[in-house]
Structure formats: C-alpha cells, structure tokens
Amino acid sequence: MNLFALFIAFARVGVMTFGGGYAMIPILEREIVDKHGWASSEELMDYYAVGQCTPGVIAVNTATFIGQKCAGTVGGVVATLGVVFPSLVIICVIAGILTNFADIPAVKSAFAGIRVCVCVLIFNAVVKLWKSAVPDKGALCLCLGVFVLSVFLDISPVVYVVVCAAAGILLTRLGVRGK
C-alpha cells in the first residue's frame, strides 16, 4: 500500500467536502471505490454508518476506518491526516478573511448557493447508495420505519443503527432478507 497515495486520496476528499460529512459520500465513492478499489460500495456504506454513530467527525472516522483497512494503524493515521489537512488549511484562511466580509450581500448570497449545491450532492449520494442499501422488502420496511421515526422523534442515530442491525440479523434468520 502506497501511503502517499492514501494521503492524497483522502486529501482530495477533504478538500472537496463542503457542507459536512454527507456531502463527502459521492467524493468518497469516486476516490475509494471507483478510482482505487480500496473498498466496495457496501463496505463504504458500513464504514460510513459506523463512522456516523461513533464519537467524532464522520469524515475523520470514515477515513480512519478505510485507512486502517488498507494499511493497518499507520494507514488509519495517514488517511485521517489526509482528510483533515486541507480542511485545517482552508478553515484557517477563511477564518482570517471571512470575518471582514461576512456581512457583504454577495458573500451571503454565495453561501446560500453553496447550501443548495450541498443539498443536491447529498440527494445524489442517497440515490446512489439506495440501490445497495435497500435491496429487498425487508430493508425497505426498515428504511421507511427509520425515516418516519426520525421525522417525528428526536432519537440518537446510534439507536437507529443498533436497532436496524438487530432487525437485519432477525430478518435474515427469518428468511425475509437474502443472505
């Protein structure tokens, strides 16, 4: 495993991730699954789900998991540094500049446009991941159930992940889901 390639791949993810962890899904899929083949789409979904329900930033957790899978502990550290480094540099530059320009209408409008773009990126990621995440009726029922509950209840995502993991095991044993 080339650690430099691992760092650069995650630096690309880090530099292009605007709008939080969900916006990074399409970039992660392109870099990690399509370009390098370090993980499958299903594995990426699993790492992302675990990264979401563990303490810390989703992007950092996911990078650490994938880096560790590819090159052990050193790979986890390298991937984590790769995903964090661009953000650290960008945030330092923006923080130094933005405070002087935050009230300018053009800057406010630019951020409004960026938010719209991030929503579209998240939607595209959901559509791409839907095919592998919801392959049958059992998974569809779980998906709809979590969606409805998350709209009406303020429950930690960790609870949803644990309950769905148990439900997935149960549905597979009952023969509702394929093995």
XYZ file of C-alpha atoms in Angstrom:
179
model
C 0.000 0.000 0.000
C 1.366 3.359 -1.036
C 0.814 5.634 1.975
C 1.349 8.747 -0.123
C -1.492 7.673 -2.463
C -3.681 7.076 0.587
C -2.889 10.546 1.946
C -3.527 12.232 -1.423
C -6.810 10.364 -1.994
C -8.145 11.467 1.373
C -6.748 14.962 0.926
C -8.865 15.161 -2.256
C -11.871 14.063 -0.238
C -11.041 16.590 2.470
C -10.533 19.498 0.094
C -13.788 18.803 -1.774
C -16.033 18.139 1.222
C -18.162 21.210 1.663
C -21.255 21.013 3.818
C -20.356 18.252 6.237
C -19.996 14.505 6.213
C -22.965 13.678 3.995
C -21.619 15.786 1.163
C -18.475 13.680 1.070
C -20.247 10.435 0.100
C -20.055 10.911 -3.684
C -16.435 12.046 -3.459
C -15.512 9.119 -1.218
C -17.209 6.702 -3.576
C -15.356 8.096 -6.580
C -11.939 8.104 -4.862
C -12.099 4.996 -2.691
C -14.430 2.657 -4.602
C -14.208 3.657 -8.268
C -10.671 5.006 -8.614
C -8.616 2.952 -6.143
C -10.829 -0.045 -5.315
C -9.865 0.077 -1.650
C -13.426 -0.745 -0.585
C -16.698 -1.800 -2.187
C -19.785 0.414 -2.114
C -21.245 -1.847 0.562
C -18.106 -1.626 2.700
C -18.084 2.145 2.283
C -21.696 2.267 3.489
C -20.771 0.140 6.507
C -17.772 2.322 7.394
C -19.881 5.420 6.936
C -22.667 4.075 9.170
C -20.219 3.127 11.911
C -18.404 6.455 11.464
C -21.690 8.280 11.952
C -22.568 6.570 15.212
C -19.114 6.755 16.802
C -17.884 9.902 18.548
C -16.182 12.401 16.289
C -16.492 13.787 12.810
C -17.941 11.381 10.209
C -15.276 12.215 7.609
C -12.443 11.592 10.053
C -13.949 8.367 11.387
C -14.605 7.007 7.901
C -11.097 7.930 6.715
C -9.606 6.218 9.758
C -11.599 3.018 9.156
C -10.709 2.821 5.462
C -7.056 3.743 6.037
C -6.771 1.080 8.725
C -8.347 -1.499 6.390
C -5.872 -0.614 3.631
C -2.628 -0.256 5.587
C -3.179 -1.007 9.260
C -2.739 1.525 12.031
C -0.298 3.647 10.030
C -2.788 3.735 7.157
C -5.516 4.888 9.542
C -3.329 7.731 10.771
C -2.248 8.707 7.225
C -5.830 8.688 5.874
C -7.027 10.715 8.862
C -4.281 13.294 8.395
C -5.079 13.415 4.683
C -8.764 14.165 5.200
C -8.112 16.734 7.948
C -5.160 18.634 6.444
C -6.998 20.501 3.634
C -9.830 21.475 5.955
C -7.401 22.799 8.523
C -5.645 24.972 5.950
C -8.894 26.164 4.333
C -10.547 26.972 7.671
C -7.525 28.964 8.835
C -7.534 31.010 5.613
C -11.308 31.520 5.617
C -11.400 32.444 9.300
C -8.770 35.087 8.693
C -10.672 36.564 5.754
C -14.365 35.886 6.378
C -14.767 37.976 9.492
C -14.028 41.031 7.380
C -16.521 40.162 4.621
C -19.329 38.137 6.287
C -21.876 40.962 6.106
C -21.426 41.687 2.395
C -24.600 40.684 0.481
C -22.607 38.886 -2.246
C -20.893 36.697 0.376
C -24.242 35.871 1.990
C -25.661 35.006 -1.436
C -22.664 32.816 -2.245
C -23.190 30.825 0.955
C -26.884 30.431 0.133
C -25.899 28.998 -3.261
C -23.360 26.668 -1.674
C -26.053 25.315 0.694
C -28.261 24.473 -2.310
C -25.373 22.679 -4.003
C -24.646 20.672 -0.846
C -28.306 19.574 -0.681
C -28.098 18.302 -4.258
C -24.838 16.437 -3.525
C -26.431 14.779 -0.505
C -29.513 13.824 -2.536
C -27.326 12.322 -5.289
C -25.413 10.310 -2.686
C -28.667 8.957 -1.261
C -29.882 7.929 -4.714
C -26.588 6.131 -5.490
C -26.455 4.367 -2.142
C -30.155 3.433 -2.212
C -29.562 0.617 -4.714
C -27.163 -1.292 -2.480
C -28.639 -0.266 0.868
C -32.267 -1.188 0.113
C -32.130 -4.385 -1.972
C -35.361 -6.018 -0.743
C -38.714 -5.504 1.006
C -37.281 -6.101 4.469
C -34.672 -3.373 4.004
C -37.341 -1.087 2.522
C -39.508 -1.550 5.625
C -36.526 -0.764 7.863
C -35.704 2.295 5.773
C -39.252 3.649 5.868
C -39.571 2.915 9.574
C -36.372 4.762 10.448
C -37.351 7.646 8.182
C -40.788 8.058 9.809
C -39.392 7.728 13.330
C -36.578 10.187 12.649
C -39.071 12.766 11.346
C -41.254 12.596 14.450
C -38.874 11.595 17.237
C -35.631 13.091 18.467
C -33.673 9.854 18.930
C -29.925 9.433 18.596
C -28.781 7.941 15.272
C -26.914 5.344 17.331
C -30.242 3.880 18.465
C -31.442 3.589 14.867
C -28.207 1.902 13.774
C -28.261 -0.621 16.640
C -31.970 -1.423 16.158
C -31.537 -1.806 12.383
C -28.504 -4.043 12.834
C -30.528 -6.313 15.120
C -33.508 -6.175 12.737
C -31.251 -7.055 9.787
C -29.975 -10.119 11.620
C -33.504 -11.127 12.608
C -34.937 -10.630 9.115
C -32.113 -12.671 7.582
C -32.673 -15.527 10.043
C -36.400 -15.457 9.317
C -35.660 -15.660 5.609
C -37.173 -12.259 4.778
C -33.802 -10.945 3.580
C -31.292 -12.693 1.355
C -28.076 -13.903 2.925
